Short mmCIF file of C-alpha atoms and ligand atoms in Angstrom, two decimals:
data_model
loop_
_atom_site.label_atom_id
_atom_site.label_comp_id
_atom_site.label_asym_id
_atom_site.label_seq_id
_atom_site.Cartn_x
_atom_site.Cartn_y
_atom_site.Cartn_z
CA LYS R 1173 128.06 167.74 178.70
CA ASN R 1174 126.75 171.20 177.77
CA ASP R 1175 123.16 169.88 177.62
CA ALA R 1176 123.43 168.41 181.14
CA SER R 1177 124.76 171.64 182.66
CA LEU R 1178 122.16 173.69 180.76
CA GLU R 1179 119.43 171.37 182.04
CA THR R 1180 120.71 171.76 185.61
CA LEU R 1181 120.72 175.53 185.15
CA VAL R 1182 117.13 175.47 183.84
CA LYS R 1183 115.99 173.29 186.75
CA LYS R 1184 117.64 175.66 189.25
CA PHE R 1185 115.94 178.60 187.57
CA GLN R 1186 112.56 176.86 187.68
CA ASP R 1187 113.00 176.04 191.38
CA THR R 1188 113.95 179.65 192.13
CA LEU R 1189 110.99 180.84 190.07
CA SER R 1190 108.56 178.49 191.82
CA SER R 1191 109.70 179.60 195.30
CA SER R 1192 109.19 183.25 194.35
CA LYS R 1193 105.67 182.58 192.96
CA LYS R 1194 102.59 184.05 194.73
CA HIS R 1195 100.70 181.15 196.36
CA LYS R 1196 97.47 182.95 197.24
CA PHE R 1197 95.91 179.78 198.67
CA TRP R 1198 98.95 178.00 200.08
CA GLU R 1199 100.12 181.17 201.88
CA THR R 1200 96.95 180.86 204.01
CA GLN R 1201 97.63 177.25 205.00
CA PRO R 1202 99.58 175.77 207.96
CA VAL R 1203 102.42 174.47 205.82
CA GLY R 1204 106.09 175.39 205.70
CA GLN R 1205 106.29 178.70 203.87
CA PHE R 1206 109.17 179.51 201.50
CA LYS R 1207 109.92 182.70 203.52
CA ASP R 1208 110.53 180.52 206.60
CA ILE R 1209 113.19 178.30 205.02
CA GLY R 1210 116.34 178.46 207.19
CA ASN R 1211 114.55 180.15 210.10
CA SER R 1212 115.88 177.93 212.90
CA THR R 1213 113.80 179.68 215.57
CA LEU R 1214 110.72 177.77 214.29
CA SER R 1215 110.42 174.45 216.11
CA GLU R 1216 109.85 171.07 214.50
CA GLY R 1217 106.32 169.66 214.84
CA PRO R 1218 102.71 170.77 214.41
CA ILE R 1219 102.32 174.32 213.09
CA GLU R 1220 98.79 174.84 214.50
CA PRO R 1221 97.35 173.07 217.58
CA PRO R 1222 94.26 170.84 217.27
CA ALA R 1223 90.95 172.67 217.67
CA PRO R 1224 87.99 171.46 219.74
CA LEU R 1225 85.65 169.53 217.40
CA SER R 1226 82.89 172.06 218.20
CA GLU R 1227 85.04 174.73 216.51
CA VAL R 1228 85.40 172.75 213.26
CA LYS R 1229 83.12 174.10 210.53
CA GLN R 1230 80.11 171.75 210.63
CA GLU R 1231 78.80 172.40 207.12
CA PRO R 1232 80.63 171.89 203.78
CA TYR R 1233 82.38 174.78 202.06
CA ASN R 1234 80.43 176.65 199.41
CA LEU R 1235 80.89 175.53 195.81
CA PRO R 1236 80.11 177.70 192.77
CA SER R 1237 76.34 177.47 192.22
CA PRO R 1238 76.22 174.90 189.35
CA TYR R 1239 78.03 172.31 191.52
CA GLU R 1240 77.30 170.16 194.58
CA TRP R 1241 79.32 167.94 196.90
CA THR R 1242 78.94 164.20 196.74
CA THR R 1243 80.48 161.36 198.73
CA CYS R 1244 81.75 158.65 196.37
CA ASP R 1245 80.90 155.16 197.62
CA MET R 1246 83.74 153.10 196.13
CA ASP R 1247 81.83 149.90 196.98
CA SER R 1248 79.27 150.91 194.34
CA GLU R 1249 80.25 149.57 190.91
CA GLU R 1250 78.58 152.58 189.25
CA THR R 1251 80.28 155.23 191.39
CA CYS R 1252 83.65 153.47 191.18
CA SER R 1253 83.29 153.53 187.38
CA GLU R 1254 82.49 157.27 187.44
CA VAL R 1255 85.63 157.93 189.51
CA TYR R 1256 87.68 155.66 187.25
CA ASN R 1257 86.49 157.50 184.11
CA LEU R 1258 87.04 160.97 185.59
CA LEU R 1259 90.65 160.06 186.45
CA MET R 1260 91.27 158.17 183.20
CA ASN R 1261 90.35 161.31 181.23
CA ASN R 1262 91.52 164.12 183.54
CA TYR R 1263 94.25 162.95 185.96
CA VAL R 1264 98.06 163.46 185.91
CA GLU R 1265 99.80 163.69 182.54
CA ASP R 1266 103.49 164.08 181.75
CA ASP R 1267 104.74 167.51 180.69
CA GLU R 1268 104.49 166.62 176.99
CA ASN R 1269 100.93 165.24 177.35
CA MET R 1270 101.98 161.89 175.89
CA PHE R 1271 100.82 159.77 178.86
CA ARG R 1272 98.09 159.93 181.50
CA PHE R 1273 97.80 157.71 184.59
CA ASN R 1274 95.13 155.07 184.23
CA TYR R 1275 94.58 153.80 187.79
CA SER R 1276 92.37 150.71 187.54
CA LYS R 1277 89.08 150.29 189.44
CA GLU R 1278 90.48 147.47 191.58
CA PHE R 1279 93.55 149.64 192.32
CA LEU R 1280 91.27 152.55 193.42
CA ARG R 1281 89.23 150.26 195.69
CA TRP R 1282 92.50 148.98 197.22
CA ALA R 1283 94.03 152.46 197.60
CA LEU R 1284 90.91 154.00 199.16
CA ARG R 1285 89.71 151.31 201.59
CA PRO R 1286 92.58 150.56 204.00
CA PRO R 1287 91.87 149.61 207.65
CA GLY R 1288 89.88 152.39 209.37
CA TYR R 1289 89.02 154.31 206.17
CA PHE R 1290 86.23 156.92 206.08
CA LYS R 1291 83.81 156.96 203.14
CA SER R 1292 83.28 160.67 203.89
CA TRP R 1293 86.89 161.31 202.83
CA HIS R 1294 86.13 160.10 199.27
CA ILE R 1295 84.86 163.47 198.06
CA GLY R 1296 83.39 164.27 194.64
CA VAL R 1297 81.84 167.32 192.97
CA ARG R 1298 78.89 166.86 190.62
CA VAL R 1299 77.06 169.21 188.25
CA LYS R 1300 73.68 169.74 189.99
CA THR R 1301 71.65 169.32 186.78
CA SER R 1302 73.43 166.50 184.93
CA LYS R 1303 74.91 164.83 188.08
CA LYS R 1304 78.16 164.49 186.07
CA LEU R 1305 81.19 163.88 188.31
CA VAL R 1306 83.63 166.71 187.58
CA ALA R 1307 86.09 166.72 190.49
CA PHE R 1308 87.49 164.38 193.12
CA ILE R 1309 89.83 164.37 196.13
CA THR R 1310 90.49 161.61 198.68
CA GLY R 1311 92.00 160.99 202.07
CA VAL R 1312 92.83 157.74 203.84
CA PRO R 1313 93.97 157.46 207.48
CA ALA R 1314 97.59 156.48 208.12
CA ARG R 1315 99.88 156.35 211.12
CA ILE R 1316 103.10 158.03 210.01
CA ARG R 1317 106.18 158.24 212.19
CA VAL R 1318 108.11 161.51 211.87
CA ARG R 1319 111.44 160.96 213.60
CA GLU R 1320 110.31 159.63 217.04
CA GLU R 1321 106.70 160.85 216.86
CA VAL R 1322 103.96 158.57 215.47
CA VAL R 1323 101.32 160.96 214.09
CA ASN R 1324 97.78 160.11 212.95
CA MET R 1325 97.57 161.59 209.47
CA ALA R 1326 95.44 161.64 206.35
CA GLU R 1327 97.16 160.65 203.11
CA ILE R 1328 95.66 162.90 200.45
CA ASN R 1329 95.56 161.76 196.85
CA PHE R 1330 93.65 161.68 193.54
CA LEU R 1331 92.97 165.44 193.49
CA CYS R 1332 91.43 165.92 190.08
CA VAL R 1333 89.39 168.68 188.41
CA HIS R 1334 87.88 168.02 184.97
CA LYS R 1335 89.93 169.60 182.18
CA LYS R 1336 87.03 171.90 181.31
CA LEU R 1337 86.90 173.34 184.87
CA ARG R 1338 90.56 174.16 185.36
CA SER R 1339 91.94 177.48 186.66
CA LYS R 1340 88.67 178.38 188.42
CA ARG R 1341 90.21 178.03 191.94
CA LEU R 1342 88.22 174.83 192.52
CA ALA R 1343 91.27 172.99 193.90
CA PRO R 1344 91.56 175.18 197.03
CA VAL R 1345 87.89 174.51 197.83
CA MET R 1346 88.43 170.75 197.39
CA ILE R 1347 91.46 170.91 199.66
CA LYS R 1348 89.64 172.95 202.34
CA GLU R 1349 86.70 170.52 202.26
CA VAL R 1350 88.84 167.41 202.69
CA THR R 1351 90.72 169.25 205.47
CA ARG R 1352 87.42 170.02 207.20
CA ARG R 1353 86.25 166.39 207.01
CA VAL R 1354 89.63 165.13 208.29
CA HIS R 1355 89.44 167.63 211.20
CA LEU R 1356 85.98 166.24 212.08
CA GLU R 1357 87.74 162.91 212.77
CA ASN R 1358 90.19 164.73 215.08
CA ILE R 1359 93.12 164.34 212.71
CA TRP R 1360 95.27 167.47 212.19
CA GLN R 1361 98.13 166.41 209.93
CA ALA R 1362 98.37 165.08 206.37
CA ALA R 1363 100.93 163.70 203.92
CA TYR R 1364 100.77 164.10 200.16
CA THR R 1365 102.97 164.13 197.06
CA ALA R 1366 102.80 166.08 193.84
CA GLY R 1367 104.76 166.55 190.67
CA VAL R 1368 104.44 170.34 191.17
CA VAL R 1369 106.41 172.55 193.58
CA LEU R 1370 104.22 173.95 196.38
CA PRO R 1371 105.08 175.42 199.80
CA THR R 1372 107.13 173.51 200.95
CA PRO R 1373 108.54 170.08 200.03
CA ILE R 1374 110.03 168.01 202.88
CA THR R 1375 112.03 166.29 200.16
CA THR R 1376 112.15 166.07 196.38
CA CYS R 1377 112.62 162.65 194.80
CA GLN R 1378 113.76 161.62 191.36
CA TYR R 1379 112.01 158.93 189.33
CA TRP R 1380 114.16 156.23 187.72
CA HIS R 1381 112.96 153.86 185.02
CA ARG R 1382 114.22 150.39 184.13
CA SER R 1383 113.22 149.40 180.58
CA LEU R 1384 111.71 145.91 180.33
CA ASN R 1385 110.27 146.25 176.82
CA PRO R 1386 112.66 148.79 175.24
CA LYS R 1387 111.25 148.45 171.72
CA LYS R 1388 107.72 149.48 172.85
CA LEU R 1389 109.10 152.25 175.11
CA ILE R 1390 111.00 153.74 172.16
CA ASP R 1391 108.03 153.29 169.77
CA VAL R 1392 105.72 155.23 172.13
CA GLY R 1393 108.26 157.94 172.92
CA PHE R 1394 108.77 157.03 176.59
CA SER R 1395 112.48 156.43 175.87
CA ARG R 1396 114.83 157.43 173.05
CA LEU R 1397 117.34 155.18 171.30
CA GLY R 1398 120.72 155.88 172.93
CA ALA R 1399 123.40 157.62 170.86
CA ARG R 1400 125.44 155.10 168.82
CA MET R 1401 122.88 152.42 169.82
CA THR R 1402 120.86 150.20 167.46
CA MET R 1403 117.48 148.76 168.46
CA SER R 1404 118.89 145.19 168.61
CA ARG R 1405 121.80 146.39 170.79
CA THR R 1406 119.29 148.14 173.06
CA ILE R 1407 117.09 145.03 173.37
CA LYS R 1408 120.19 142.99 174.29
CA LEU R 1409 121.30 145.63 176.83
CA TYR R 1410 118.04 145.29 178.79
CA LYS R 1411 117.69 141.49 178.44
CA LEU R 1412 116.89 139.73 181.74
CA PRO R 1413 117.16 136.04 182.80
CA ASP R 1414 114.04 133.94 182.23
CA SER R 1415 113.88 132.95 185.91
CA THR R 1416 114.71 134.43 189.32
CA ALA R 1417 117.99 133.65 191.07
CA THR R 1418 117.18 133.72 194.82
CA PRO R 1419 116.56 130.34 196.49
CA GLY R 1420 113.39 130.44 198.62
CA LEU R 1421 111.85 133.40 196.74
CA ARG R 1422 108.05 133.04 196.70
CA LYS R 1423 104.83 135.06 196.66
CA MET R 1424 103.70 136.44 200.02
CA GLU R 1425 100.71 134.62 201.56
CA LEU R 1426 98.28 135.45 204.38
CA HIS R 1427 100.14 133.34 206.96
CA ASP R 1428 103.30 135.44 206.29
CA VAL R 1429 101.71 138.67 207.59
CA PRO R 1430 103.17 138.52 211.16
CA ALA R 1431 106.72 137.82 209.93
CA VAL R 1432 106.55 140.44 207.14
CA THR R 1433 105.21 142.99 209.64
CA ARG R 1434 108.16 142.37 211.97
CA LEU R 1435 110.65 142.55 209.09
CA LEU R 1436 109.14 145.76 207.68
CA LYS R 1437 108.72 147.58 211.02
CA SER R 1438 112.33 146.97 211.96
CA TYR R 1439 113.59 147.99 208.50
CA LEU R 1440 111.51 151.20 208.26
CA GLY R 1441 112.75 152.29 211.70
CA GLN R 1442 115.93 153.68 210.09
CA PHE R 1443 114.10 156.38 208.09
CA ALA R 1444 113.11 159.83 209.35
CA VAL R 1445 109.58 159.59 207.91
CA ALA R 1446 107.91 156.20 207.43
CA PRO R 1447 104.56 154.46 207.94
CA ASP R 1448 104.00 152.79 211.30
CA PHE R 1449 102.45 149.59 209.86
CA ASP R 1450 100.68 147.03 212.05
CA GLU R 1451 99.57 143.55 210.90
CA ASP R 1452 96.21 144.80 209.58
CA ASP R 1453 98.00 147.48 207.54
CA VAL R 1454 100.51 144.92 206.17
CA GLU R 1455 97.68 142.53 205.26
CA HIS R 1456 95.90 145.31 203.34
CA TRP R 1457 98.83 147.09 201.69
CA LEU R 1458 101.19 144.20 200.97
CA LEU R 1459 99.24 140.96 200.48
CA PRO R 1460 99.29 140.33 196.70
CA THR R 1461 96.21 141.57 194.83
CA GLU R 1462 96.00 140.65 191.14
CA ASN R 1463 96.91 143.59 188.85
CA VAL R 1464 97.27 145.90 191.87
CA VAL R 1465 100.16 144.90 194.13
CA ASP R 1466 102.68 142.06 193.91
CA SER R 1467 104.85 141.04 196.86
CA TYR R 1468 107.50 138.38 197.23
CA LEU R 1469 109.57 137.20 200.16
CA VAL R 1470 112.61 134.99 200.73
CA GLU R 1471 112.00 132.07 203.10
CA SER R 1472 115.33 130.52 204.02
CA PRO R 1473 115.23 126.90 202.73
CA GLU R 1474 117.19 125.79 205.84
CA THR R 1475 115.65 127.78 208.71
CA HIS R 1476 112.30 128.79 207.13
CA GLU R 1477 113.00 132.27 208.51
CA ILE R 1478 111.68 135.14 206.36
CA THR R 1479 114.77 137.24 205.61
CA ASP R 1480 113.87 139.53 202.68
CA PHE R 1481 110.88 141.14 200.98
CA CYS R 1482 110.15 143.05 197.79
CA SER R 1483 106.97 144.51 196.32
CA PHE R 1484 105.73 146.65 193.45
CA TYR R 1485 102.35 148.18 192.51
CA THR R 1486 100.71 148.24 189.07
CA LEU R 1487 99.87 151.65 187.59
CA PRO R 1488 99.29 151.66 183.83
CA SER R 1489 99.34 154.83 181.79
CA SER R 1490 97.18 155.61 178.79
CA ILE R 1491 99.35 156.37 175.76
CA LEU R 1492 97.83 159.48 174.15
CA GLY R 1493 97.97 159.54 170.35
CA ASN R 1494 99.95 156.46 169.31
CA GLN R 1495 98.62 154.26 166.49
CA ASN R 1496 100.04 150.95 167.69
CA TYR R 1497 99.70 151.08 171.47
CA THR R 1498 97.08 152.38 173.93
CA THR R 1499 98.54 151.40 177.31
CA LEU R 1500 101.93 151.49 179.01
CA LYS R 1501 102.14 148.72 181.63
CA ALA R 1502 104.24 150.13 184.49
CA ALA R 1503 105.33 148.59 187.80
CA TYR R 1504 106.28 150.93 190.64
CA SER R 1505 108.72 149.81 193.33
CA TYR R 1506 106.85 149.80 196.66
CA TYR R 1507 108.47 148.48 199.90
CA ASN R 1508 111.63 146.33 199.82
CA VAL R 1509 113.61 144.88 202.73
CA SER R 1510 116.88 142.98 202.43
CA THR R 1511 118.58 141.42 205.47
CA LYS R 1512 120.27 138.33 203.92
CA THR R 1513 119.81 138.52 200.13
CA PRO R 1514 121.75 141.45 198.62
CA LEU R 1515 119.26 144.21 197.65
CA LEU R 1516 120.81 144.21 194.18
CA GLN R 1517 119.93 140.53 193.67
CA LEU R 1518 116.48 140.91 195.25
CA MET R 1519 115.60 143.83 192.96
CA ASN R 1520 116.98 142.04 189.90
CA ASP R 1521 114.58 139.21 190.73
CA ALA R 1522 111.76 141.80 190.97
CA LEU R 1523 112.69 142.96 187.46
CA VAL R 1524 112.67 139.33 186.25
CA VAL R 1525 109.19 138.77 187.71
CA ALA R 1526 107.89 142.05 186.22
CA LYS R 1527 109.28 141.08 182.81
CA GLN R 1528 107.65 137.61 183.13
CA LYS R 1529 104.33 139.42 183.82
CA ASP R 1530 104.75 141.51 180.65
CA TYR R 1531 105.38 144.93 182.26
CA ASP R 1532 106.94 147.46 179.89
CA VAL R 1533 108.83 149.47 182.52
CA PHE R 1534 109.74 149.23 186.23
CA ASN R 1535 109.79 152.63 187.99
CA ALA R 1536 111.49 153.46 191.29
CA LEU R 1537 112.05 156.61 193.32
CA ASP R 1538 115.47 157.35 194.80
CA VAL R 1539 113.98 156.88 198.31
CA MET R 1540 115.11 154.47 201.07
CA GLN R 1541 118.12 152.47 199.84
CA ASN R 1542 117.05 152.44 196.21
CA GLU R 1543 120.07 154.49 195.08
CA SER R 1544 122.23 151.44 195.84
CA PHE R 1545 120.77 149.44 192.94
CA LEU R 1546 119.40 151.96 190.42
CA LYS R 1547 122.44 152.48 188.19
CA GLU R 1548 123.76 148.93 188.46
CA LEU R 1549 120.39 147.45 187.41
CA LYS R 1550 120.29 149.80 184.39
CA PHE R 1551 117.61 152.21 185.63
CA GLY R 1552 117.77 155.58 183.86
CA PRO R 1553 116.81 158.88 185.50
CA GLY R 1554 113.33 160.08 184.50
CA ASP R 1555 112.18 163.64 183.87
CA GLY R 1556 109.56 163.44 186.65
CA GLN R 1557 110.32 164.71 190.13
CA LEU R 1558 108.05 163.81 193.02
CA HIS R 1559 107.80 166.33 195.87
CA TYR R 1560 106.70 165.07 199.31
CA TYR R 1561 104.69 167.32 201.65
CA LEU R 1562 103.40 167.34 205.22
CA TYR R 1563 100.40 169.47 206.17
CA ASN R 1564 100.48 171.24 209.57
CA TYR R 1565 103.82 169.70 210.53
CA ARG R 1566 107.14 171.54 210.24
CA LEU R 1567 110.45 169.81 209.73
CA GLN R 1568 113.48 171.90 210.73
CA HIS R 1569 115.49 170.62 207.72
CA ALA R 1570 114.39 169.11 204.43
CA LEU R 1571 115.19 165.41 204.18
CA LYS R 1572 117.37 163.62 201.68
CA PRO R 1573 115.33 161.11 199.63
CA SER R 1574 117.35 158.32 201.30
CA GLU R 1575 115.92 159.44 204.67
CA LEU R 1576 112.37 158.88 203.42
CA GLY R 1577 110.65 155.53 204.00
CA LEU R 1578 107.19 156.42 202.63
CA VAL R 1579 105.80 155.49 199.21
CA LEU R 1580 102.41 157.00 198.28
CA LEU R 1581 100.32 155.65 195.39
C1 MYA W 1910 94.71 167.87 208.23
C2 MYA W 1910 94.22 167.37 206.94
C3 MYA W 1910 94.76 168.20 205.72
C4 MYA W 1910 94.30 167.58 204.35
C5 MYA W 1910 94.77 168.40 203.12
C6 MYA W 1910 96.26 168.42 202.93
C7 MYA W 1910 96.69 169.15 201.63
C8 MYA W 1910 96.39 168.34 200.36
C9 MYA W 1910 96.83 169.10 199.10
C10 MYA W 1910 96.46 168.36 197.83
C11 MYA W 1910 97.33 167.13 197.57
C12 MYA W 1910 97.02 166.52 196.20
C13 MYA W 1910 97.87 165.28 195.91
C14 MYA W 1910 97.61 164.87 194.48
O1 MYA W 1910 96.55 164.36 194.16
S1 MYA W 1910 98.81 165.24 193.29
C15 MYA W 1910 97.97 164.99 191.75
C16 MYA W 1910 97.18 166.27 191.39
N1 MYA W 1910 96.30 166.03 190.24
C17 MYA W 1910 96.66 166.30 188.98
O2 MYA W 1910 97.73 166.81 188.68
C18 MYA W 1910 95.62 165.92 187.93
C19 MYA W 1910 95.54 166.93 186.78
N2 MYA W 1910 95.38 168.28 187.26
C20 MYA W 1910 94.20 168.72 187.81
O3 MYA W 1910 93.24 168.00 187.97
C21 MYA W 1910 94.17 170.16 188.29
O4 MYA W 1910 95.20 170.87 187.63
C22 MYA W 1910 94.36 170.30 189.82
C23 MYA W 1910 93.13 169.74 190.52
C24 MYA W 1910 95.63 169.55 190.27
C25 MYA W 1910 94.51 171.78 190.18
O5 MYA W 1910 93.35 172.48 189.71
P1 MYA W 1910 93.51 173.75 188.72
O6 MYA W 1910 94.70 173.51 187.85
O7 MYA W 1910 92.17 173.99 188.09
O8 MYA W 1910 93.90 174.99 189.70
P2 MYA W 1910 92.88 175.86 190.56
O9 MYA W 1910 92.63 177.14 189.84
O10 MYA W 1910 91.68 175.08 190.95
O11 MYA W 1910 93.73 176.13 191.90
C26 MYA W 1910 95.03 176.69 191.81
C27 MYA W 1910 95.63 176.48 193.18
O12 MYA W 1910 95.78 175.05 193.40
C28 MYA W 1910 97.16 174.78 193.67
N3 MYA W 1910 97.50 173.46 193.13
C29 MYA W 1910 97.67 173.11 191.84
N4 MYA W 1910 98.00 171.81 191.74
C30 MYA W 1910 98.03 171.33 193.01
C31 MYA W 1910 98.33 170.04 193.58
N5 MYA W 1910 98.67 169.00 192.81
N6 MYA W 1910 98.29 169.89 194.93
C32 MYA W 1910 97.98 170.95 195.72
N7 MYA W 1910 97.69 172.20 195.25
C33 MYA W 1910 97.71 172.37 193.91
C34 MYA W 1910 97.93 175.87 192.95
O13 MYA W 1910 99.22 175.98 193.52
C35 MYA W 1910 97.04 177.09 193.24
O14 MYA W 1910 97.20 177.51 194.59
P3 MYA W 1910 98.17 178.78 194.89
O15 MYA W 1910 99.51 178.44 194.26
O16 MYA W 1910 97.51 179.98 194.24
O17 MYA W 1910 98.26 178.87 196.38
C1 CJ4 W 1911 99.93 161.85 193.71
N1 CJ4 W 1911 100.52 160.60 193.46
C2 CJ4 W 1911 101.94 160.72 193.14
C3 CJ4 W 1911 102.39 159.46 192.54
C4 CJ4 W 1911 101.84 159.41 191.14
N2 CJ4 W 1911 102.93 159.02 190.36
C5 CJ4 W 1911 103.20 157.59 190.24
C6 CJ4 W 1911 103.74 159.98 189.71
N3 CJ4 W 1911 103.58 161.29 190.01
C7 CJ4 W 1911 104.37 162.19 189.37
C8 CJ4 W 1911 105.29 161.76 188.42
F1 CJ4 W 1911 106.08 162.63 187.75
C9 CJ4 W 1911 105.37 160.37 188.15
N4 CJ4 W 1911 106.20 159.87 187.25
C10 CJ4 W 1911 106.46 158.50 187.02
C11 CJ4 W 1911 107.51 158.96 185.97
C12 CJ4 W 1911 107.00 158.57 184.62
O1 CJ4 W 1911 106.67 157.42 184.43
N5 CJ4 W 1911 106.92 159.57 183.69
C13 CJ4 W 1911 106.38 159.29 182.37
C14 CJ4 W 1911 104.94 159.00 182.53
C15 CJ4 W 1911 104.28 157.88 182.12
N6 CJ4 W 1911 103.00 157.98 182.44
C16 CJ4 W 1911 102.81 159.14 183.08
C17 CJ4 W 1911 101.64 159.71 183.61
C18 CJ4 W 1911 101.76 160.94 184.27
C19 CJ4 W 1911 103.00 161.57 184.39
C20 CJ4 W 1911 104.15 161.00 183.82
N7 CJ4 W 1911 104.02 159.79 183.16
C21 CJ4 W 1911 107.19 160.40 186.38
N8 CJ4 W 1911 104.60 159.49 188.79
#
């Protein structure tokens, strides 16, 4: 009891601290500023108007002299491997440096080449002499609806500076350069997420984890044995059926794209911020890709109507410094729609499938209607918060996670 209230107090203090911090770079950017929170005279929508393309800086920003810009061609096996290795060794870690995301090469090719993508938005920094890749940032185009407005945006992701080049203010240059290249394509808004608090989140989501392989999770320090719990009691607690329960549940196939698009568009319409997917987007983002994204649907055995959908993406983490294990196999809840099958049953079947495919843990954010199944399906709250941001677009009020219909990778 005392721990929980102390933890809440600490979190409140940290949030207060972070909003009082000096953001020398972010204070110069067209994003919601902490000082503007609650100022209802500021209207909702773009903060700065688009500029004529002739006014966009034509040449790249200056880098410190040892470094040069490079465009990373993800179609090239060699370049894709360089990006993979930079991220594997230098990307996001948890606060205790026990885990680091290990996005796979096929995942990166999937994430970075959606319909209409621009190679020029896959930006790297190399050392001029050695040609070593030491930093990376990416954008992909996306149509995002914000309330009633569909806005062409860039989704920014995979910002990474090599551990040896940290705290040299390289990140602001990376961000300005990707902004410049996005502006050249006449796009003026962006969406991004981060585990850190920046000016200013449109919402802050909580991660929840459902143990699938509790013994491994406890061995590697991802979870702790519950008080008054034995290992065998814990394994029994998280046991799942060997097979799924929903009649008509099957993998999504190419011919399902039109029906899944209709189902998803109508479902996402209820959220304040959500992607405006068309059939090409659904084919790219939701058709199953081995070891990258899994998606299942319910086809009514009687009517052959497609009534429900669930999906998760595969994002392993390297386990840093454990003798017995090197990789944590994690599934992340992606987009789920239930119109006939109860969401609880649909998500339990997703857990069953993930367990069958040997995942160790199934993660979900408290976005969309996820709160309705998290506790009942034995998800536990994680320590990671995920903050969502819009660039050059002001929302009058922050959203609740349940008003958000957008999952970034
Ligand atoms: C219209 C189109 C617009 C397109 C652009 C839209 C915006 C996109 C924004 C990017 C979306 C990214 C989405 C993802 O990929 S989130 C994942 C970010 N990556 C990691 O966490 C990997 C491990 N960490 C690193 O590689 C480095 O620590 C990074 C590169 C993160 C910072 O490098 P470093 O540690 O060496 O610091 P610095 O001295 O260079 O720079 C310090 C400045 O950078 C600000 N900072 C720190 N972390 C982040 C962060 N995660 N988002 C935005 N800003 C961040 C910080 O507040 C400070 O500014 P200010 O506080 O003084 O003002
Ligand atoms: C820029 N794209 C944002 C999405 C990237 N994603 C998936 C992400 N961003 C921040 C997080 F806080 C987070 N969490 C999943 C939860 C979790 O699993 N925490 C333990 C853990 C295991 N492995 C790692 C690796 C890094 C950090 C925590 N890790 C916390 N996920």
